[in-house]
Amino acid sequence: MVCSATISGCSDLAQFDVYLNPIGAMDNVPFVVDVQADHLDRLPARMVIPLGRPNDTLRPTRQLNPLLSVTGEPLVLITQHAAAVPARVLGRKIASLADHRSDIIAALDFLFTGV
């Protein structure tokens, strides 16, 4: 099942907000989703997970890589590539995946605990 993101023009950093990938050269990974808790908003970095286009080299596993949708495009949450980035590079919010919190948290749980 593909879940859709809510489109919004807000630019505040918040958990589950989606941004353009700050590494612009990655055409197959157009977005990142911020997974850092909102109460840690004063830290200079944010933990993000890339959102990539499904292809021959990116074969999602259901628990680790849920299929989501941003601006109508199906994308895979590449949980195993989560990384911290400077908050200042995230730019303007594109969408929110807050409605799919449980899928994202489950993928993080699977990454860290295997459950």
Tab-separated table of N, CA and C in Angstrom:
chain	number	residue	atom	x	y	z
A	1	MET	N	0.839	-1.171	0.000
A	1	MET	CA	0.000	0.000	0.000
A	1	MET	C	0.889	1.242	0.000
A	2	VAL	N	0.519	2.242	-0.780
A	2	VAL	CA	1.251	3.504	-0.847
A	2	VAL	C	0.510	4.522	0.000
A	3	CYS	N	1.232	5.166	0.939
A	3	CYS	CA	0.655	6.205	1.782
A	3	CYS	C	1.012	7.555	1.188
A	4	SER	N	0.130	8.518	1.309
A	4	SER	CA	0.368	9.846	0.740
A	4	SER	C	0.762	10.847	1.801
A	5	ALA	N	1.613	11.790	1.420
A	5	ALA	CA	2.021	12.878	2.309
A	5	ALA	C	1.062	14.041	2.157
A	6	THR	N	0.934	14.806	3.210
A	6	THR	CA	0.145	16.026	3.183
A	6	THR	C	1.024	17.153	2.667
A	7	ILE	N	0.534	17.925	1.721
A	7	ILE	CA	1.297	19.036	1.160
A	7	ILE	C	1.107	20.259	2.042
A	8	SER	N	2.200	20.980	2.300
A	8	SER	CA	2.127	22.182	3.130
A	8	SER	C	3.241	23.135	2.754
A	9	GLY	N	3.028	24.414	2.998
A	9	GLY	CA	4.040	25.416	2.694
A	9	GLY	C	4.800	25.887	3.909
A	10	CYS	N	4.569	25.317	5.073
A	10	CYS	CA	5.233	25.740	6.308
A	10	CYS	C	6.722	25.415	6.242
A	11	SER	N	7.552	26.296	6.796
A	11	SER	CA	8.997	26.076	6.714
A	11	SER	C	9.628	25.710	8.056
A	12	ASP	N	8.849	25.573	9.134
A	12	ASP	CA	9.401	25.185	10.429
A	12	ASP	C	9.865	23.735	10.380
A	13	LEU	N	10.944	23.428	11.115
A	13	LEU	CA	11.424	22.050	11.180
A	13	LEU	C	10.549	21.270	12.148
A	14	ALA	N	10.026	20.145	11.715
A	14	ALA	CA	9.199	19.311	12.577
A	14	ALA	C	9.374	17.854	12.179
A	15	GLN	N	9.178	16.985	13.164
A	15	GLN	CA	9.291	15.558	12.911
A	15	GLN	C	8.306	15.144	11.813
A	16	PHE	N	8.800	14.351	10.893
A	16	PHE	CA	8.074	13.789	9.753
A	16	PHE	C	7.838	14.782	8.613
A	17	ASP	N	8.453	15.961	8.698
A	17	ASP	CA	8.405	16.879	7.561
A	17	ASP	C	9.342	16.375	6.465
A	18	VAL	N	8.981	16.634	5.233
A	18	VAL	CA	9.736	16.189	4.059
A	18	VAL	C	10.389	17.398	3.401
A	19	TYR	N	11.649	17.228	3.005
A	19	TYR	CA	12.438	18.294	2.374
A	19	TYR	C	13.100	17.749	1.117
A	20	LEU	N	13.449	18.644	0.205
A	20	LEU	CA	14.275	18.230	-0.925
A	20	LEU	C	15.585	17.680	-0.389
A	21	ASN	N	16.113	16.668	-1.030
A	21	ASN	CA	17.384	16.084	-0.615
A	21	ASN	C	18.474	17.152	-0.723
A	22	PRO	N	19.161	17.452	0.393
A	22	PRO	CA	20.213	18.467	0.329
A	22	PRO	C	21.401	18.061	-0.545
A	23	ILE	N	21.502	16.774	-0.883
A	23	ILE	CA	22.532	16.308	-1.820
A	23	ILE	C	21.868	16.272	-3.191
A	24	GLY	N	21.896	17.370	-3.888
A	24	GLY	CA	21.161	17.540	-5.129
A	24	GLY	C	21.511	16.585	-6.247
A	25	ALA	N	22.671	15.967	-6.217
A	25	ALA	CA	23.112	15.089	-7.304
A	25	ALA	C	22.463	13.708	-7.258
A	26	MET	N	21.579	13.471	-6.311
A	26	MET	CA	20.976	12.153	-6.154
A	26	MET	C	19.571	12.138	-6.750
A	27	ASP	N	19.470	11.984	-8.074
A	27	ASP	CA	18.186	12.031	-8.777
A	27	ASP	C	17.201	10.970	-8.307
A	28	ASN	N	17.693	9.796	-7.948
A	28	ASN	CA	16.807	8.716	-7.515
A	28	ASN	C	16.380	8.835	-6.061
A	29	VAL	N	16.911	9.835	-5.364
A	29	VAL	CA	16.562	10.065	-3.956
A	29	VAL	C	16.207	11.553	-3.818
A	30	PRO	N	14.997	11.928	-4.258
A	30	PRO	CA	14.662	13.348	-4.339
A	30	PRO	C	14.360	14.034	-3.007
A	31	PHE	N	14.010	13.255	-1.973
A	31	PHE	CA	13.583	13.856	-0.710
A	31	PHE	C	14.221	13.164	0.486
A	32	VAL	N	14.160	13.853	1.628
A	32	VAL	CA	14.477	13.260	2.928
A	32	VAL	C	13.331	13.596	3.870
A	33	VAL	N	13.120	12.740	4.871
A	33	VAL	CA	12.114	13.005	5.896
A	33	VAL	C	12.829	13.173	7.232
A	34	ASP	N	12.470	14.207	7.954
A	34	ASP	CA	13.030	14.515	9.271
A	34	ASP	C	12.367	13.593	10.291
A	35	VAL	N	13.160	12.796	11.008
A	35	VAL	CA	12.600	11.869	11.994
A	35	VAL	C	12.976	12.238	13.426
A	36	GLN	N	13.618	13.366	13.594
A	36	GLN	CA	14.070	13.790	14.923
A	36	GLN	C	12.898	14.332	15.741
A	37	ALA	N	12.898	14.035	17.035
A	37	ALA	CA	11.841	14.508	17.935
A	37	ALA	C	11.797	16.031	17.962
A	38	ASP	N	10.591	16.563	17.982
A	38	ASP	CA	10.407	18.016	17.955
A	38	ASP	C	11.062	18.728	19.130
A	39	HIS	N	11.091	18.092	20.303
A	39	HIS	CA	11.665	18.775	21.471
A	39	HIS	C	13.189	18.917	21.386
A	40	LEU	N	13.806	18.344	20.359
A	40	LEU	CA	15.249	18.503	20.135
A	40	LEU	C	15.526	19.513	19.024
A	41	ASP	N	14.599	20.437	18.828
A	41	ASP	CA	14.703	21.377	17.711
A	41	ASP	C	15.823	22.397	17.843
A	42	ARG	N	16.423	22.520	19.007
A	42	ARG	CA	17.523	23.479	19.175
A	42	ARG	C	18.887	22.898	18.800
A	43	LEU	N	18.937	21.615	18.540
A	43	LEU	CA	20.193	21.008	18.094
A	43	LEU	C	20.516	21.504	16.687
A	44	PRO	N	21.792	21.656	16.360
A	44	PRO	CA	22.154	22.186	15.040
A	44	PRO	C	22.005	21.177	13.899
A	45	ALA	N	21.724	19.933	14.225
A	45	ALA	CA	21.570	18.899	13.194
A	45	ALA	C	20.214	18.221	13.347
A	46	ARG	N	19.751	17.615	12.254
A	46	ARG	CA	18.499	16.858	12.254
A	46	ARG	C	18.788	15.466	11.698
A	47	MET	N	18.135	14.468	12.284
A	47	MET	CA	18.235	13.103	11.780
A	47	MET	C	17.204	12.948	10.666
A	48	VAL	N	17.665	12.538	9.492
A	48	VAL	CA	16.773	12.382	8.344
A	48	VAL	C	16.928	10.992	7.733
A	49	ILE	N	15.892	10.584	7.011
A	49	ILE	CA	15.925	9.328	6.261
A	49	ILE	C	15.631	9.666	4.802
A	50	PRO	N	16.445	9.167	3.877
A	50	PRO	CA	16.195	9.420	2.455
A	50	PRO	C	14.914	8.733	1.969
A	51	LEU	N	14.267	9.360	1.002
A	51	LEU	CA	13.102	8.799	0.319
A	51	LEU	C	13.487	8.621	-1.146
A	52	GLY	N	13.568	7.354	-1.589
A	52	GLY	CA	14.060	7.070	-2.937
A	52	GLY	C	13.026	6.442	-3.846
A	53	ARG	N	13.253	6.600	-5.125
A	53	ARG	CA	12.389	5.988	-6.134
A	53	ARG	C	12.706	4.493	-6.219
A	54	PRO	N	11.671	3.662	-6.191
A	54	PRO	CA	11.924	2.225	-6.343
A	54	PRO	C	12.566	1.953	-7.708
A	55	ASN	N	13.585	1.107	-7.714
A	55	ASN	CA	14.255	0.729	-8.964
A	55	ASN	C	14.909	-0.629	-8.773
A	56	ASP	N	15.670	-1.068	-9.750
A	56	ASP	CA	16.286	-2.398	-9.701
A	56	ASP	C	17.280	-2.555	-8.557
A	57	THR	N	17.937	-1.478	-8.154
A	57	THR	CA	18.921	-1.578	-7.077
A	57	THR	C	18.321	-1.286	-5.710
A	58	LEU	N	17.143	-0.677	-5.672
A	58	LEU	CA	16.479	-0.376	-4.404
A	58	LEU	C	15.230	-1.234	-4.298
A	59	ARG	N	15.391	-2.386	-3.694
A	59	ARG	CA	14.278	-3.316	-3.536
A	59	ARG	C	13.846	-3.298	-2.076
A	60	PRO	N	12.709	-2.671	-1.815
A	60	PRO	CA	12.290	-2.495	-0.425
A	60	PRO	C	11.885	-3.789	0.258
A	61	THR	N	12.152	-3.850	1.556
A	61	THR	CA	11.601	-4.892	2.410
A	61	THR	C	10.503	-4.223	3.225
A	62	ARG	N	9.397	-4.881	3.385
A	62	ARG	CA	8.194	-4.288	3.966
A	62	ARG	C	8.441	-3.593	5.293
A	63	GLN	N	9.106	-4.242	6.227
A	63	GLN	CA	9.281	-3.677	7.569
A	63	GLN	C	10.308	-2.554	7.611
A	64	LEU	N	11.378	-2.688	6.878
A	64	LEU	CA	12.460	-1.707	6.920
A	64	LEU	C	12.230	-0.537	5.969
A	65	ASN	N	11.579	-0.800	4.861
A	65	ASN	CA	11.448	0.198	3.797
A	65	ASN	C	9.999	0.362	3.334
A	66	PRO	N	9.151	0.980	4.157
A	66	PRO	CA	7.761	1.152	3.717
A	66	PRO	C	7.676	2.038	2.479
A	67	LEU	N	6.683	1.757	1.664
A	67	LEU	CA	6.420	2.548	0.467
A	67	LEU	C	5.478	3.688	0.845
A	68	LEU	N	5.919	4.916	0.602
A	68	LEU	CA	5.155	6.115	0.927
A	68	LEU	C	4.990	6.935	-0.341
A	69	SER	N	4.263	8.024	-0.264
A	69	SER	CA	4.072	8.886	-1.423
A	69	SER	C	4.250	10.340	-1.015
A	70	VAL	N	5.018	11.074	-1.802
A	70	VAL	CA	5.219	12.507	-1.589
A	70	VAL	C	4.869	13.206	-2.897
A	71	THR	N	3.993	14.176	-2.825
A	71	THR	CA	3.493	14.903	-4.002
A	71	THR	C	3.029	13.947	-5.103
A	72	GLY	N	2.409	12.855	-4.688
A	72	GLY	CA	1.867	11.887	-5.632
A	72	GLY	C	2.858	10.886	-6.190
A	73	GLU	N	4.108	10.986	-5.804
A	73	GLU	CA	5.141	10.073	-6.306
A	73	GLU	C	5.418	8.977	-5.283
A	74	PRO	N	5.319	7.689	-5.680
A	74	PRO	CA	5.654	6.610	-4.751
A	74	PRO	C	7.154	6.592	-4.469
A	75	LEU	N	7.491	6.534	-3.184
A	75	LEU	CA	8.889	6.551	-2.754
A	75	LEU	C	9.096	5.542	-1.640
A	76	VAL	N	10.306	5.019	-1.570
A	76	VAL	CA	10.688	4.051	-0.549
A	76	VAL	C	11.440	4.782	0.563
A	77	LEU	N	11.066	4.517	1.809
A	77	LEU	CA	11.807	5.036	2.960
A	77	LEU	C	13.069	4.188	3.100
A	78	ILE	N	14.241	4.788	2.880
A	78	ILE	CA	15.506	4.036	2.911
A	78	ILE	C	16.077	4.153	4.325
A	79	THR	N	15.424	3.489	5.255
A	79	THR	CA	15.707	3.613	6.684
A	79	THR	C	17.159	3.316	7.020
A	80	GLN	N	17.754	2.332	6.362
A	80	GLN	CA	19.130	1.931	6.657
A	80	GLN	C	20.149	3.003	6.282
A	81	HIS	N	19.726	4.064	5.591
A	81	HIS	CA	20.627	5.165	5.229
A	81	HIS	C	20.342	6.426	6.034
A	82	ALA	N	19.687	6.280	7.176
A	82	ALA	CA	19.417	7.433	8.048
A	82	ALA	C	20.732	8.113	8.417
A	83	ALA	N	20.692	9.437	8.493
A	83	ALA	CA	21.909	10.200	8.798
A	83	ALA	C	21.533	11.553	9.384
A	84	ALA	N	22.489	12.144	10.087
A	84	ALA	CA	22.306	13.502	10.597
A	84	ALA	C	22.823	14.487	9.558
A	85	VAL	N	22.069	15.570	9.378
A	85	VAL	CA	22.491	16.647	8.477
A	85	VAL	C	22.337	17.971	9.213
A	86	PRO	N	23.128	18.980	8.861
A	86	PRO	CA	22.931	20.294	9.475
A	86	PRO	C	21.513	20.794	9.181
A	87	ALA	N	20.828	21.265	10.201
A	87	ALA	CA	19.450	21.731	10.032
A	87	ALA	C	19.353	22.815	8.968
A	88	ARG	N	20.366	23.629	8.853
A	88	ARG	CA	20.330	24.763	7.923
A	88	ARG	C	20.284	24.344	6.460
A	89	VAL	N	20.623	23.087	6.131
A	89	VAL	CA	20.623	22.660	4.730
A	89	VAL	C	19.270	22.117	4.267
A	90	LEU	N	18.323	22.001	5.173
A	90	LEU	CA	17.058	21.366	4.809
A	90	LEU	C	16.139	22.239	3.963
A	91	GLY	N	16.235	23.522	4.095
A	91	GLY	CA	15.419	24.382	3.237
A	91	GLY	C	13.951	24.382	3.608
A	92	ARG	N	13.113	24.527	2.589
A	92	ARG	CA	11.672	24.680	2.764
A	92	ARG	C	10.976	23.323	2.813
A	93	LYS	N	10.035	23.201	3.725
A	93	LYS	CA	9.236	21.989	3.855
A	93	LYS	C	8.421	21.772	2.584
A	94	ILE	N	8.439	20.529	2.095
A	94	ILE	CA	7.696	20.152	0.896
A	94	ILE	C	6.363	19.510	1.265
A	95	ALA	N	6.380	18.676	2.303
A	95	ALA	CA	5.200	17.907	2.698
A	95	ALA	C	5.404	17.396	4.116
A	96	SER	N	4.414	16.688	4.616
A	96	SER	CA	4.522	16.038	5.921
A	96	SER	C	4.068	14.589	5.800
A	97	LEU	N	4.797	13.707	6.467
A	97	LEU	CA	4.408	12.301	6.551
A	97	LEU	C	3.924	11.962	7.958
A	98	ALA	N	3.485	12.961	8.713
A	98	ALA	CA	3.038	12.751	10.097
A	98	ALA	C	1.884	11.754	10.179
A	99	ASP	N	1.049	11.698	9.161
A	99	ASP	CA	-0.053	10.732	9.156
A	99	ASP	C	0.451	9.293	9.076
A	100	HIS	N	1.729	9.114	8.755
A	100	HIS	CA	2.314	7.779	8.607
A	100	HIS	C	3.404	7.524	9.640
A	101	ARG	N	3.242	8.214	10.766
A	101	ARG	CA	4.181	8.099	11.885
A	101	ARG	C	4.424	6.645	12.259
A	102	SER	N	3.359	5.861	12.383
A	102	SER	CA	3.515	4.475	12.841
A	102	SER	C	4.366	3.651	11.877
A	103	ASP	N	4.227	3.857	10.570
A	103	ASP	CA	5.048	3.130	9.587
A	103	ASP	C	6.525	3.507	9.713
A	104	ILE	N	6.782	4.807	9.909
A	104	ILE	CA	8.165	5.290	9.997
A	104	ILE	C	8.818	4.824	11.293
A	105	ILE	N	8.094	4.938	12.409
A	105	ILE	CA	8.626	4.484	13.703
A	105	ILE	C	8.852	2.975	13.678
A	106	ALA	N	7.948	2.230	13.058
A	106	ALA	CA	8.122	0.774	12.957
A	106	ALA	C	9.381	0.434	12.159
A	107	ALA	N	9.655	1.185	11.100
A	107	ALA	CA	10.869	0.951	10.304
A	107	ALA	C	12.119	1.244	11.128
A	108	LEU	N	12.090	2.325	11.915
A	108	LEU	CA	13.228	2.639	12.792
A	108	LEU	C	13.397	1.570	13.868
A	109	ASP	N	12.299	1.110	14.448
A	109	ASP	CA	12.373	0.027	15.434
A	109	ASP	C	12.994	-1.218	14.813
A	110	PHE	N	12.584	-1.541	13.600
A	110	PHE	CA	13.127	-2.713	12.926
A	110	PHE	C	14.620	-2.549	12.665
A	111	LEU	N	15.040	-1.344	12.275
A	111	LEU	CA	16.460	-1.077	12.029
A	111	LEU	C	17.287	-1.271	13.294
A	112	PHE	N	16.806	-0.733	14.414
A	112	PHE	CA	17.603	-0.743	15.647
A	112	PHE	C	17.411	-1.979	16.515
A	113	THR	N	16.242	-2.613	16.442
A	113	THR	CA	15.996	-3.751	17.332
A	113	THR	C	15.729	-5.057	16.595
A	114	GLY	N	15.440	-4.967	15.294
A	114	GLY	CA	15.122	-6.165	14.534
A	114	GLY	C	13.705	-6.654	14.746
A	115	VAL	N	12.926	-5.864	15.469
A	115	VAL	CA	11.534	-6.249	15.764
A	115	VAL	C	10.583	-5.289	15.111
